[in-house]
Structure formats: C-alpha cells, structure tokens
Short mmCIF file of C-alpha atoms and ligand atoms in Angstrom, two decimals:
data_model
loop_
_atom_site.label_atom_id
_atom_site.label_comp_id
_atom_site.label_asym_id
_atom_site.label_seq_id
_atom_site.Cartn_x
_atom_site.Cartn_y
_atom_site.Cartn_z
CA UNK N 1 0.00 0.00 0.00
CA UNK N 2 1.28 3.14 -0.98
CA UNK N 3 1.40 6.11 2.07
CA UNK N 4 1.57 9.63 1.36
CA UNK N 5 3.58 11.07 4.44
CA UNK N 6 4.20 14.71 5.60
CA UNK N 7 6.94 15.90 7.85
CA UNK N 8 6.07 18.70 9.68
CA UNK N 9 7.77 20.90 12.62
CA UNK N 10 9.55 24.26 13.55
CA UNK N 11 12.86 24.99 11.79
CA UNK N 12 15.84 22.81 12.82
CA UNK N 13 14.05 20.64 14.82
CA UNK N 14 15.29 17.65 12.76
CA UNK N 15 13.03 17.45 9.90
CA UNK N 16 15.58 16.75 6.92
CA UNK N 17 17.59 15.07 8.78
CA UNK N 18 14.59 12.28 10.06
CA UNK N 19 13.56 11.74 6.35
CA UNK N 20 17.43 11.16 5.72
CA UNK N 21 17.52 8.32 8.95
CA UNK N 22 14.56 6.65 6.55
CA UNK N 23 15.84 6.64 3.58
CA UNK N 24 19.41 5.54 5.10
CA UNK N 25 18.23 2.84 7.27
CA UNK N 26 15.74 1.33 5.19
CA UNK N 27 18.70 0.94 2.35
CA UNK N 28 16.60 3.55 0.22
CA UNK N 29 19.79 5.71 -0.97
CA UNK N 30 22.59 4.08 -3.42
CA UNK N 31 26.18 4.64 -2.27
CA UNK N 32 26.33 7.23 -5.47
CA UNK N 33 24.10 9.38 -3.67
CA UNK N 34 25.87 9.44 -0.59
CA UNK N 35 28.79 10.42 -1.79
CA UNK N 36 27.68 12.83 -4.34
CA UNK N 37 25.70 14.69 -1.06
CA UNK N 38 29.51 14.04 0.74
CA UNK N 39 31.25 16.01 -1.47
CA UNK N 40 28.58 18.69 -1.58
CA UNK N 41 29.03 19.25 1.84
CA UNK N 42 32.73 19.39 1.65
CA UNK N 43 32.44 22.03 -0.61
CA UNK N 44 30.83 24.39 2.10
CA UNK N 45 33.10 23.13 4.52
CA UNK N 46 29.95 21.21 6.49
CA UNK N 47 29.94 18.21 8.40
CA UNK N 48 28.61 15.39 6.83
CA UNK N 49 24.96 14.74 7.93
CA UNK N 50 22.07 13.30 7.20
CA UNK N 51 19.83 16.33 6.07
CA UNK N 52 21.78 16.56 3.07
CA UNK N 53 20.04 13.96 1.63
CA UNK N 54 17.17 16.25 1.61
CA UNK N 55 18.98 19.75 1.75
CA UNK N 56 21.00 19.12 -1.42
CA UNK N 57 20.67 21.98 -3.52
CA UNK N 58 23.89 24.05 -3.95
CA UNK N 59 21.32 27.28 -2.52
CA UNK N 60 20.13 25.58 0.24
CA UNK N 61 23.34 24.31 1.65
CA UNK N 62 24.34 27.78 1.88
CA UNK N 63 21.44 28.55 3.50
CA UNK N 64 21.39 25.69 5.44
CA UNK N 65 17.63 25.20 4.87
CA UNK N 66 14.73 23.44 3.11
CA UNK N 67 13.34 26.33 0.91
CA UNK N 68 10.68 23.67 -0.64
CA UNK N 69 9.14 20.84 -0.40
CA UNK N 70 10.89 17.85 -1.17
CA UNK N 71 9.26 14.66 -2.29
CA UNK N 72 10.86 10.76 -1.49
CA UNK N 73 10.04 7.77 -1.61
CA UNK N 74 10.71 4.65 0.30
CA UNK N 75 9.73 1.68 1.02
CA UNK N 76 9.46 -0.22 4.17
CA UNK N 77 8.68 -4.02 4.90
CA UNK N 78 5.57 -2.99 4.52
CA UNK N 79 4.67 0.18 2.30
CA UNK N 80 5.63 2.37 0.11
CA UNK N 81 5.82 5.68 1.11
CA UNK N 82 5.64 9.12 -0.04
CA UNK N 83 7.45 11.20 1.92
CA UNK N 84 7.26 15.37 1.76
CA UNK N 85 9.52 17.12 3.72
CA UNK N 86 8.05 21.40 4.42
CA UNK N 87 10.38 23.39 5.28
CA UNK N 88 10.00 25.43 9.21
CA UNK N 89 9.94 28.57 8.39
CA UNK N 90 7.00 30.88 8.39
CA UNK N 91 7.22 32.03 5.06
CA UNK N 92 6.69 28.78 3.73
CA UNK N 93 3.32 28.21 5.07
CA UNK N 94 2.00 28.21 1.28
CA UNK N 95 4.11 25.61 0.49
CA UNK N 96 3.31 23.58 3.25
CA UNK N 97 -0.23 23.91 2.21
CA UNK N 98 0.67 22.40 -1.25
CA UNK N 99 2.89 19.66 0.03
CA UNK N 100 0.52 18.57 2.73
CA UNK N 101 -2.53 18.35 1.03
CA UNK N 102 -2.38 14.82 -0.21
CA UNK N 103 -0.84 13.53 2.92
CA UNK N 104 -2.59 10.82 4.87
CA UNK N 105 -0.38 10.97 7.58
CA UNK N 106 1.68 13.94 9.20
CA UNK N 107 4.37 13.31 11.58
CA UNK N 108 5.08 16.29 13.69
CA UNK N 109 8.86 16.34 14.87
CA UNK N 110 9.72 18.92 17.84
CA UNK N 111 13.42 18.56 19.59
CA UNK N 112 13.35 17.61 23.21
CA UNK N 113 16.33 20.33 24.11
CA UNK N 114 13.54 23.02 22.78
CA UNK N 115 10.36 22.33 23.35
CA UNK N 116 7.31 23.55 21.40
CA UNK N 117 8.34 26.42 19.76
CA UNK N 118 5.67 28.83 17.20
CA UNK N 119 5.78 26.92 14.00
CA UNK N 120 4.96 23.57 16.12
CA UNK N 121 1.50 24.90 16.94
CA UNK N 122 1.57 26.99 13.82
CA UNK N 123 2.13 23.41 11.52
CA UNK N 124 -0.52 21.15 14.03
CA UNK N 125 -2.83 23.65 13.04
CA UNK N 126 -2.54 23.58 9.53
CA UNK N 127 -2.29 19.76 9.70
CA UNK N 128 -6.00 19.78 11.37
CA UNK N 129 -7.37 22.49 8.76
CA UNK N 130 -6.02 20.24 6.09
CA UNK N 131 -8.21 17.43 7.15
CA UNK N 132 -5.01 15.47 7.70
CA UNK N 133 -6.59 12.59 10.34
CA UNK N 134 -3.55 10.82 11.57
CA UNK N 135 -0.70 12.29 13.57
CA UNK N 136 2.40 10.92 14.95
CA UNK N 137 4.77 13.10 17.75
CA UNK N 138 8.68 12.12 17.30
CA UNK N 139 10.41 14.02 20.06
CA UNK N 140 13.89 14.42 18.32
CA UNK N 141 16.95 14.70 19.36
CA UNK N 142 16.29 12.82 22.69
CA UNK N 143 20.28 12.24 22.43
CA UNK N 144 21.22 15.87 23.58
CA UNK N 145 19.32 15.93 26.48
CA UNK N 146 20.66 12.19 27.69
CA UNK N 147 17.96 10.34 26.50
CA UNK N 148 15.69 11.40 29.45
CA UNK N 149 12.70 10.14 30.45
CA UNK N 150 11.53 13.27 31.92
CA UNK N 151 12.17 15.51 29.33
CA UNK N 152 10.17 13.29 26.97
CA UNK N 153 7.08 12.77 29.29
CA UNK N 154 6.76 16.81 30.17
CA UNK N 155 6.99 17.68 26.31
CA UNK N 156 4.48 15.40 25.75
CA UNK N 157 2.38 16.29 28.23
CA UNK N 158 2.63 19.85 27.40
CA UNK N 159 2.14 18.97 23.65
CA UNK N 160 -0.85 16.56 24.46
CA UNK N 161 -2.94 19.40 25.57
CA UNK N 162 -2.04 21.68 22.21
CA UNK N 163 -2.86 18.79 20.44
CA UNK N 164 -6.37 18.25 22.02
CA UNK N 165 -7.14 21.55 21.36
CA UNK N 166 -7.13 20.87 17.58
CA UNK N 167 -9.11 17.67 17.96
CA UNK N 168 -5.96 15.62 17.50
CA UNK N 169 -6.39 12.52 20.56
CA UNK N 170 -4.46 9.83 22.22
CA UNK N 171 -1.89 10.35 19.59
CA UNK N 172 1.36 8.43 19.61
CA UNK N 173 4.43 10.03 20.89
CA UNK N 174 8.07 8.30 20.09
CA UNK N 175 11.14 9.55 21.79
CA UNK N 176 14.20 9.34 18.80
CA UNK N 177 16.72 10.78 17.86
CA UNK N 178 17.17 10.97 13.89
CA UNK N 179 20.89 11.62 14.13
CA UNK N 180 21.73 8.91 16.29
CA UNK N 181 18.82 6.68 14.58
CA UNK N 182 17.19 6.26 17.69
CA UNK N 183 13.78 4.70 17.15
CA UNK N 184 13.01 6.04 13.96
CA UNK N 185 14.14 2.66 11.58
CA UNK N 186 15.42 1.04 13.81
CA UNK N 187 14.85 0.21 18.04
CA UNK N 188 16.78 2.10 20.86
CA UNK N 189 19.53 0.91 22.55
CA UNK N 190 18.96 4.28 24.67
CA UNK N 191 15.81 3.92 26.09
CA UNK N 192 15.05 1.26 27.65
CA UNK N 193 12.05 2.80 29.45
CA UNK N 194 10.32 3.00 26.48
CA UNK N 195 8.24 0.57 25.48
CA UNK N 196 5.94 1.70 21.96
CA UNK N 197 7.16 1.44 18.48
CA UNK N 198 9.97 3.09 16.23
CA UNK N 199 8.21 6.02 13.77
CA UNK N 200 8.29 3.40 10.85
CA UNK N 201 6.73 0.37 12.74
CA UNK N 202 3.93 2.90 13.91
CA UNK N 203 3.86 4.17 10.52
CA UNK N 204 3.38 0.53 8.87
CA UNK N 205 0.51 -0.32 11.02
CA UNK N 206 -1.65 2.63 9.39
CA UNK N 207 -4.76 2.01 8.05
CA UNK N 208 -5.69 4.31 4.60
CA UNK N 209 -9.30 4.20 3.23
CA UNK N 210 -9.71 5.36 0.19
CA UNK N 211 -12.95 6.06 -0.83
CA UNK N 212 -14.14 6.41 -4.77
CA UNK N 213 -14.43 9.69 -5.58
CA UNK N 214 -15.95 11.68 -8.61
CA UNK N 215 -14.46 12.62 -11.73
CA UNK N 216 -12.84 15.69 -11.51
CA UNK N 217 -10.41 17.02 -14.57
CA UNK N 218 -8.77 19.94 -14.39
CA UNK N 219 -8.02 21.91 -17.81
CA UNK N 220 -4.69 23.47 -17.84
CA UNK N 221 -4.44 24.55 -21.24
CA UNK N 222 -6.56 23.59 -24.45
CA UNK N 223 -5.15 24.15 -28.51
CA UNK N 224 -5.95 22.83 -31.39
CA UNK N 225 -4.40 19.95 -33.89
CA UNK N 226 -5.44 19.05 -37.66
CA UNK N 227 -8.63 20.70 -36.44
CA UNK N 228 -9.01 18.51 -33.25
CA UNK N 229 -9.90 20.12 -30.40
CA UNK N 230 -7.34 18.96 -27.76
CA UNK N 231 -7.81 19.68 -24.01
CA UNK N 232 -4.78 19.17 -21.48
CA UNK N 233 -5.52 18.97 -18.07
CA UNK N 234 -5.02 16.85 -14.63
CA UNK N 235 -7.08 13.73 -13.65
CA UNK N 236 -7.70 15.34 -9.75
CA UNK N 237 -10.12 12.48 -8.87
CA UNK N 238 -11.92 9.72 -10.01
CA UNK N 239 -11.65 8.21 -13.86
CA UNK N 240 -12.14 9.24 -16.94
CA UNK N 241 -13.05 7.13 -20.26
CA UNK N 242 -13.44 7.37 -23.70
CA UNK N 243 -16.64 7.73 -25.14
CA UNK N 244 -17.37 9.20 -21.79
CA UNK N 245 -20.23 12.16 -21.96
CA UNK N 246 -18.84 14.78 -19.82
CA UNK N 247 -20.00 18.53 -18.88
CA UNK N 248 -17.37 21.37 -18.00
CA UNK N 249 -17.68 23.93 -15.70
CA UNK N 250 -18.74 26.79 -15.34
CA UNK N 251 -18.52 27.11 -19.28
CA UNK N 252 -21.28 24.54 -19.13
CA UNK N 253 -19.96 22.25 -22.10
CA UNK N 254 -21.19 19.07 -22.52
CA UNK N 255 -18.95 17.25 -24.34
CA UNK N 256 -17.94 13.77 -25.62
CA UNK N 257 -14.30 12.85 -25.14
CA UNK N 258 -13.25 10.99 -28.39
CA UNK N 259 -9.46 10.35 -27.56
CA UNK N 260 -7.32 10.33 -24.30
CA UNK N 261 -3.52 10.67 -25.26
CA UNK N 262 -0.69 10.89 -23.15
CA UNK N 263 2.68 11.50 -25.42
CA UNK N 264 1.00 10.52 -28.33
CA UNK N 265 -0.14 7.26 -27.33
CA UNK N 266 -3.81 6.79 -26.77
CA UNK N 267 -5.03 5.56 -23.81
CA UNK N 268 -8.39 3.94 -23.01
CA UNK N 269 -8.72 5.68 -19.36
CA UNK N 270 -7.25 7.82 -17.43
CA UNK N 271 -7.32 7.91 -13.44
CA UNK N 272 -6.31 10.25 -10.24
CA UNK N 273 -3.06 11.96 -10.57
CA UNK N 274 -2.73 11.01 -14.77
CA UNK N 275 -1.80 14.30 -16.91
CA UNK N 276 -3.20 13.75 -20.09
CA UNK N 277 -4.43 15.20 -23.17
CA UNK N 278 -8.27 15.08 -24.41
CA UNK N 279 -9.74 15.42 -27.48
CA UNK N 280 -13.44 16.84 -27.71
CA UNK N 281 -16.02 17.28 -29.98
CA UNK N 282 -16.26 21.15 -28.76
CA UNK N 283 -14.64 24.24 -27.24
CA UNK N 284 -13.99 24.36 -23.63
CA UNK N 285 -11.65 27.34 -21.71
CA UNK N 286 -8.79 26.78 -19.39
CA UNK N 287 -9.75 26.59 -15.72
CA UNK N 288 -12.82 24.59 -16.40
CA UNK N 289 -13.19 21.82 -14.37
CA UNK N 290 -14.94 18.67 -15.92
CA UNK N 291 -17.06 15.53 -14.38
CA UNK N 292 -19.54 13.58 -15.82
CA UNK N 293 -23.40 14.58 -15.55
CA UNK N 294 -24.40 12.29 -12.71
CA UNK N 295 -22.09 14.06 -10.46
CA UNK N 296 -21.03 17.14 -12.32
CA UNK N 297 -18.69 19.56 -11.04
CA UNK N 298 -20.80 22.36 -9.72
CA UNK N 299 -19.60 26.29 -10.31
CA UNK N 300 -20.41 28.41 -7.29
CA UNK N 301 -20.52 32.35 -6.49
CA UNK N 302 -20.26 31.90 -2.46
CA UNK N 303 -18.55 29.63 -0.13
CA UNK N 304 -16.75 29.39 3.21
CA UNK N 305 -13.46 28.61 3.79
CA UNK N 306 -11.14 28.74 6.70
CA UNK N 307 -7.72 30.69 5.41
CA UNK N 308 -4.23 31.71 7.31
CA UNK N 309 -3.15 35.10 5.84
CA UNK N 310 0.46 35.12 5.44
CA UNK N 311 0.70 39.35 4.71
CA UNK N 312 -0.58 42.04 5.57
CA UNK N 313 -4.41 42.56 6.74
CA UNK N 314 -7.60 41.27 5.33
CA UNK N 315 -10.81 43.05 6.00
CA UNK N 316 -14.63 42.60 5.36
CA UNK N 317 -15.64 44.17 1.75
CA UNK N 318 -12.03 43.35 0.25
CA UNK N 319 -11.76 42.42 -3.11
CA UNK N 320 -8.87 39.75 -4.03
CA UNK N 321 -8.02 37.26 -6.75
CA UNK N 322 -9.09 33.67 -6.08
CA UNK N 323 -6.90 30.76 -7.47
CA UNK N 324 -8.35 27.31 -7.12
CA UNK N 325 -6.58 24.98 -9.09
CA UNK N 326 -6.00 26.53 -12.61
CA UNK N 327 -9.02 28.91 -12.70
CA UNK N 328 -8.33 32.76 -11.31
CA UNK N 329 -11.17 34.68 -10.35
CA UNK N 330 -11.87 37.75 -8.73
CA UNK N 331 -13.24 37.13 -4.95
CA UNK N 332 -15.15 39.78 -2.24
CA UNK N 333 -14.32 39.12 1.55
CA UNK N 334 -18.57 38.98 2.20
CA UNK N 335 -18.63 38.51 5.67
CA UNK N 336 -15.41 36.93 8.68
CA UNK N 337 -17.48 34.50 11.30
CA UNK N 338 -14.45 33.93 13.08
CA UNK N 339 -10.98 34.71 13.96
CA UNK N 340 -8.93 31.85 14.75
CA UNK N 341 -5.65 31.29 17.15
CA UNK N 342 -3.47 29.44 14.04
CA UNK N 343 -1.35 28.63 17.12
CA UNK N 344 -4.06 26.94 19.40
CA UNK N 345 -7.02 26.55 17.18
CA UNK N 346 -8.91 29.00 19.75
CA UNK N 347 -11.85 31.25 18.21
CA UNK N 348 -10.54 34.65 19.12
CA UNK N 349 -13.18 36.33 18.39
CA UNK N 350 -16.54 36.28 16.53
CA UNK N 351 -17.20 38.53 13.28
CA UNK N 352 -14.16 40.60 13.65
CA UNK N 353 -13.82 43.98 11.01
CA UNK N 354 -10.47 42.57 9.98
CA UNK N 355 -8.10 39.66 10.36
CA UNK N 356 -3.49 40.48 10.73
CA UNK N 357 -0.71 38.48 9.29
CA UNK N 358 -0.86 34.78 10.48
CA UNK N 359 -4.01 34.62 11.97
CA UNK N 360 -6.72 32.59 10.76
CA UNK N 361 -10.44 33.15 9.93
CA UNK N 362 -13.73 31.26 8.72
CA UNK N 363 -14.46 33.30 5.84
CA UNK N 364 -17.53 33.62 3.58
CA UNK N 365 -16.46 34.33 0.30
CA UNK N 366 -18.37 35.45 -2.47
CA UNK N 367 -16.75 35.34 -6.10
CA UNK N 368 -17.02 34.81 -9.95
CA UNK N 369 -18.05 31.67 -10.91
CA UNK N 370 -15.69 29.02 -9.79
CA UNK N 371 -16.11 24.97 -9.26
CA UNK N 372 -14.43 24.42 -6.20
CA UNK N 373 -15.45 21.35 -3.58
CA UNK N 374 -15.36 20.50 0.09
CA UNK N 375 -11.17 20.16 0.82
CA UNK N 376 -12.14 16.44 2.97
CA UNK N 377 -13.82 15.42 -0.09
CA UNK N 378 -11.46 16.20 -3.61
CA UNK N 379 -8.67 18.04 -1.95
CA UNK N 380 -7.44 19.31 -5.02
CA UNK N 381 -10.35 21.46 -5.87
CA UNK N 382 -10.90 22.22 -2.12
CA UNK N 383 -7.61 24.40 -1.77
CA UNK N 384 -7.05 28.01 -2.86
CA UNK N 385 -4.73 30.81 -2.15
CA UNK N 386 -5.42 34.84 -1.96
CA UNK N 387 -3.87 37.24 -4.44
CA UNK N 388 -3.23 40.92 -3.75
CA UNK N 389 -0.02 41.28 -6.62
CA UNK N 390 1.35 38.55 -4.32
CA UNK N 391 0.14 35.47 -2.60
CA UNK N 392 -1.73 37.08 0.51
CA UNK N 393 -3.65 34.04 2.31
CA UNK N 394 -4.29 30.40 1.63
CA UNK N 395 -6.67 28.53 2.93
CA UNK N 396 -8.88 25.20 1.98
CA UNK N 397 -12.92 25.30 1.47
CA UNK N 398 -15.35 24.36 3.97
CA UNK N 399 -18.76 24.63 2.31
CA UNK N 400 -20.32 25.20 -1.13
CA UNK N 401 -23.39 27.40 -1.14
CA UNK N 402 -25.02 23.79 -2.74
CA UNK N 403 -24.01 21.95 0.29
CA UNK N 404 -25.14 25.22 2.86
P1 LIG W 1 14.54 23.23 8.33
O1 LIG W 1 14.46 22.46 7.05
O2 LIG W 1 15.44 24.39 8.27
O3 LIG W 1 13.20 23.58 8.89
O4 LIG W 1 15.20 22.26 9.46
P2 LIG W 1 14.92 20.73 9.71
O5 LIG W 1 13.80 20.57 10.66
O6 LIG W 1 14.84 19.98 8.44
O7 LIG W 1 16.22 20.31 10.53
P3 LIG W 1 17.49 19.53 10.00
O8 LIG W 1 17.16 18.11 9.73
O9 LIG W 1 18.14 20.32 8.93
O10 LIG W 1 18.36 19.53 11.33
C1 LIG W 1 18.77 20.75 11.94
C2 LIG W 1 20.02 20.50 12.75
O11 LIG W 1 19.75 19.62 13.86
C3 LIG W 1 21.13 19.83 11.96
O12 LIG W 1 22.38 20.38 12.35
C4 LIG W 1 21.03 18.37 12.36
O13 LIG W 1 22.24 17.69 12.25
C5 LIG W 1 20.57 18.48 13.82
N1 LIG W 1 19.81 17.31 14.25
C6 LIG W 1 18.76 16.73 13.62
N2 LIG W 1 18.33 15.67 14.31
C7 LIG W 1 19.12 15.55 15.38
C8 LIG W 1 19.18 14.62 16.48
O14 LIG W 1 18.42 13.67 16.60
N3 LIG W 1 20.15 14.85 17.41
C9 LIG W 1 21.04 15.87 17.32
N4 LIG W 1 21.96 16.00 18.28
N5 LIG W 1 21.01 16.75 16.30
C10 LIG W 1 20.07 16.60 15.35
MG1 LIG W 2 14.84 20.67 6.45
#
C-alpha cells in the first residue's frame, strides 16, 4: 500500500535530517548518492549529515535550509511511502499547504532540548485544517538531552494538551533521535524505558481508506491539432473514459471525449493523478473543471473557507483574486465568522472587522463563478490561495453554497 507522508515541525528541529535516517536505514539511498551529497558538503566546509540527503541543492546548503518541499520515496517491509519534507519557516506556510494536502499521515517532529516552539503549533494547526486525520509526535533529538525520560514525558504532556485543542487525541508520541537513529528505523539501545514502536513500525501499522471519488479534470491549457480540439488537463479524482459524456464547468460544455492521449499514445482511461491530453467534440476554456453529468462539477458564487493570511491585513468588503486549481477569479471578503488562534485553534473572536498576518479566519467568500469542492472530499479542488499582486492568504474550502 502506498502512504503519502508529511513531515512537519519548527525549523531545525530535525526534519531533513529524520527523512534522511529513513531513507538511510531502510537501504533507500545508493552509495552514489551518498557520496555525491559528501562532497557537496565538503564544498561548504559542512559536516557530513544526514539532512543533506534532503537539503542538497547548492542554494540551500548555503542557506542551510529546506526552501521547498521535497518529495521521497521509500519503502518499508511494509509500504511504500511518499514522503514530503516542508520546510520550518513561516514564510513557507503556502508551500506547506501544497505539500501537505495529499498527505494521509503527518508526523510532527519537535526537539526535546527546545520544546514547542511557534511553527509547532503553527504546523498542528494547519495539519487539522487540512483534514489530515492521523498524527504521529517524534520528540527528536532525545540524544542531547541524555535520553531522558523526563524531558520526553513533560513535552508530551505539554504537547498533548495543544494537540487536544485541535481535535488531534491519544496520539502516539516516540522519543528518537534521527541523528543517532534512535527509534526512527530502527529500536533504541537508549531507552530502555520505552516501550511503543519506532516512527516506521507505527507508521506501517496505518490504516488508509480510500474512498471512490468523482471525476474531476482539471483543464490546464486547451489548442488545437489538424482541427481537433485537444484539451490538457489533470485527472484530480476519479476516472475518466473514452466515449465518456462529460459537462465542463462553469462554461457549461457538454462534451464527448473521443481520444485520451498521453505522449502521443492513446489511452483507453485515465485515473487520479494522470496528466493527459483530451480530445473533444467542442470548445472548452482553461480553468474549467470537468465531471460527468451524474455528479457534475458544480460552479459556485459563495462559499466558506477557513484561510491563514500570510501578509498584511484582510478586512470585510475586500476584493482579491481567487486561485483554485488553474481557474483565477476575482473574490469579495462577504462577511469573517471567526478569527482563529493558528497557534491553538482557539476562536478569538466572533465577526471581527479585519483579520493580521498569520491569523486565521472562517471566511464567507463570495466570487465569480468558480467549481471548487469541500477540501475532505477532492482536496485538489478544495484548496485556494489569496492574491493581492502577491500570494496574501491560503486557505482550503469548507462549504459550497449547494451543500449550505
Ligand atoms: P529546516 O528544514 O530548516 O526547517 O530544518 P529541519 O527541521 O529539516 O532540521 P534539519 O534536519 O536540517 O536539522 C537541523 C540541525 O539539527 C542539523 O544540524 C542536524 O544535524 C541536527 N539534528 C537533527 N536531528 C538531530 C538529532 O536527533 N540529534 C542531534 N543531536 N542533532 C540533530
Ligand atoms: Mg529541512
């Protein structure tokens, strides 16, 4: 079974350098690799360590940081798994946002010499608005503070009752160290008074459902060939056929799709995640978003979402671009329920004039016409980020005015 991972936690706790312990336990990375990321860090006169594997780019060595998100995979006895590592800082929340949002799982890492710092709260928050259900704790770097028993059970304590407060309960907590490879691949020789499982054993006995889900393409870009009308786009959910019927939104095309061609060879279907080509029998416009008629993508004018804004302020009556998926439109702040703690999930207070940088809201939008869905049911179409010349917000969707 294939698991789609996220590793999430405030800057340097250990992040990189966990992913790398994976990878480098679990016989994932060729010596090539290892010595290519060796030399690297020679170059920059760094010690040799594991979140190089990750942190490989010449720009980010310099900077000694993840600037985005890196995808790996591995595989365990078990699964396979797709792991994204964010990186901590603030300024990367919109990233995070991308490279969470098909995680099933998010492990949290927070070093036991510092505690819970912002972005720890910060990231468990935007876990829980993701609709990420499953959590894991690793309490890094357990080496540095001797491996103590104390340490481990007051940071969980303390991060217990964060956790709670965004609906997160009786989640696991594993003491490790990723340097030392302390419980993450492979058992501890250093903690004896610990008796649960190492991350990956925890993370094999996961459970995934995946339900079917609707067909939902996503047109990117459409041209013409020999007079064919060719539509390119992303499979976001369900499967598409030929000879399917299908309607596109909001143009309101119905359309038949004659041909399905990826690099000019013709497939009969396509499914979730496939980037493919279409050809039509009409004319359909970029951003669309296309289904078939017994559950059709629907276009809406009004919804509420819950969004972080990253800049600046954001008040009632404001008018911003909307980007959801590949469609821009222009959007009105109608009315903020809520201002939300992004730090403890609190309501702050209710139908505030105007939310400030990093705080969160429940926000009813009201826009051009747009198909966008409930983010726990297609993710994809469920996620959208604020404009203002530059990204100002992001945030997922909670309810369509259909679904009101
Ligand atoms: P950003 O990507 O910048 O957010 O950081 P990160 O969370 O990916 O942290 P990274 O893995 O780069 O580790 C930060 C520093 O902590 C590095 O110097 C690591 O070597 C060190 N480190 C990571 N894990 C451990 C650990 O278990 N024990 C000790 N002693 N040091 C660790
Ligand atoms: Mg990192």
């Amino acid at each position: 079974m294939k698991i789609n991972v996220v590793i999430v936690g405030h800057v340097d706790h250990g992040k990189s350098t966990l992913i790398g312990r994976l990878l480098y336990d679990s016989e994932s990375i060729n010596e090539g690799r290892v010595e290519e990321i060796q030399k690297l860090a020679e170059e920059y006169k760094r010690r040799f360590e594991f979140a190089y594997f990750l942190d490989s780019f010449d720009d980010e060595l310099k900077e000694e940081r993840t600037i985005d998100t890196t995808g790996v995979m591995f595989k365990s006895r078990k699964n396979l798994y797709s792991i994204t590592d964010v990186p901590g800082h603030k300024e990367f929340i919109k990233n995070m946002l991308t490279g969470a949002s098909h995680s099933d799982v998010a492990v949290l890492v927070v070093a036991a010499n510092e505690g819970i710092q912002e972005q720890t709260g910060r990231h468990a928050f935007l876990v829980h608005m993701l609709g990420i259900k499953k959590l894991f704790v690793v309490i890094n770097k357990m080496d540095i503070v001797d491996y103590s028993k104390k340490v481990f059970q007051d940071t969980r304590n303390k991060m217990s009752h964060l956790l709670a407060s965004f609906g997160y309960h009786d989640v696991p907590f594993i003491p490790g160290s990723a340097m030392e490879g302390d419980n993450i691949y492979k058992p501890s020789q250093h903690m004896k008074w610990y008796n649960g499982t190492t991350l990956i054993d925890t993370l094999d006995n996961v459970s995934v459902e995946r339900v079917v889900k609707p067909l939902r393409f996503v047109v990117q870009d459409t041209y013409s060939v020999d007079s064919e009308k060719v539509v390119v786009g992303r499979v976001e959910s369900g499967t598409l056929h030929v000879g399917d019927e299908v309607i596109f939104q909001p143009s309101n095309v119905i359309a038949k799709v004659q041909k399905i061609v990826v690099y000019q060879h013709d497939l009969a279907e396509a499914n979730r995640g496939d980037s493919i080509g279409i050809v039509v029998n009409k004319e359909v416009e970029r951003g669309d978003v296309c289904g078939l008629p017994k559950l059709p993508p629907i276009a809406v004018t009004e919804f509420l979402g819950e969004a972080v804004l990253l800049d600046k302020k954001l008040q009632e009556g404001d008018e911003v671009e909307l980007r959801c998926a590949t469609r821009w439109v222009k959007c009105r702040i109608q009315r903020i329920r809520e201002k939300i703690n992004s730090e403890t999930g609190e309501v702050i207070e209710n139908n505030p004039a105007e939310i400030s940088e990093n705080e969160a809201a429940l926000i009813e939008f009201s826009c051009e016409p747009v198909v966008v869905e409930k983010f726990s049911e297609i993710p994809e179409l469920g996620r959208f980020v604020l404009v203002r010349n530059k990204n100002i917000g992001a945030g997922i969707v909670l309810e369509t005015t259909s679904q009101k």
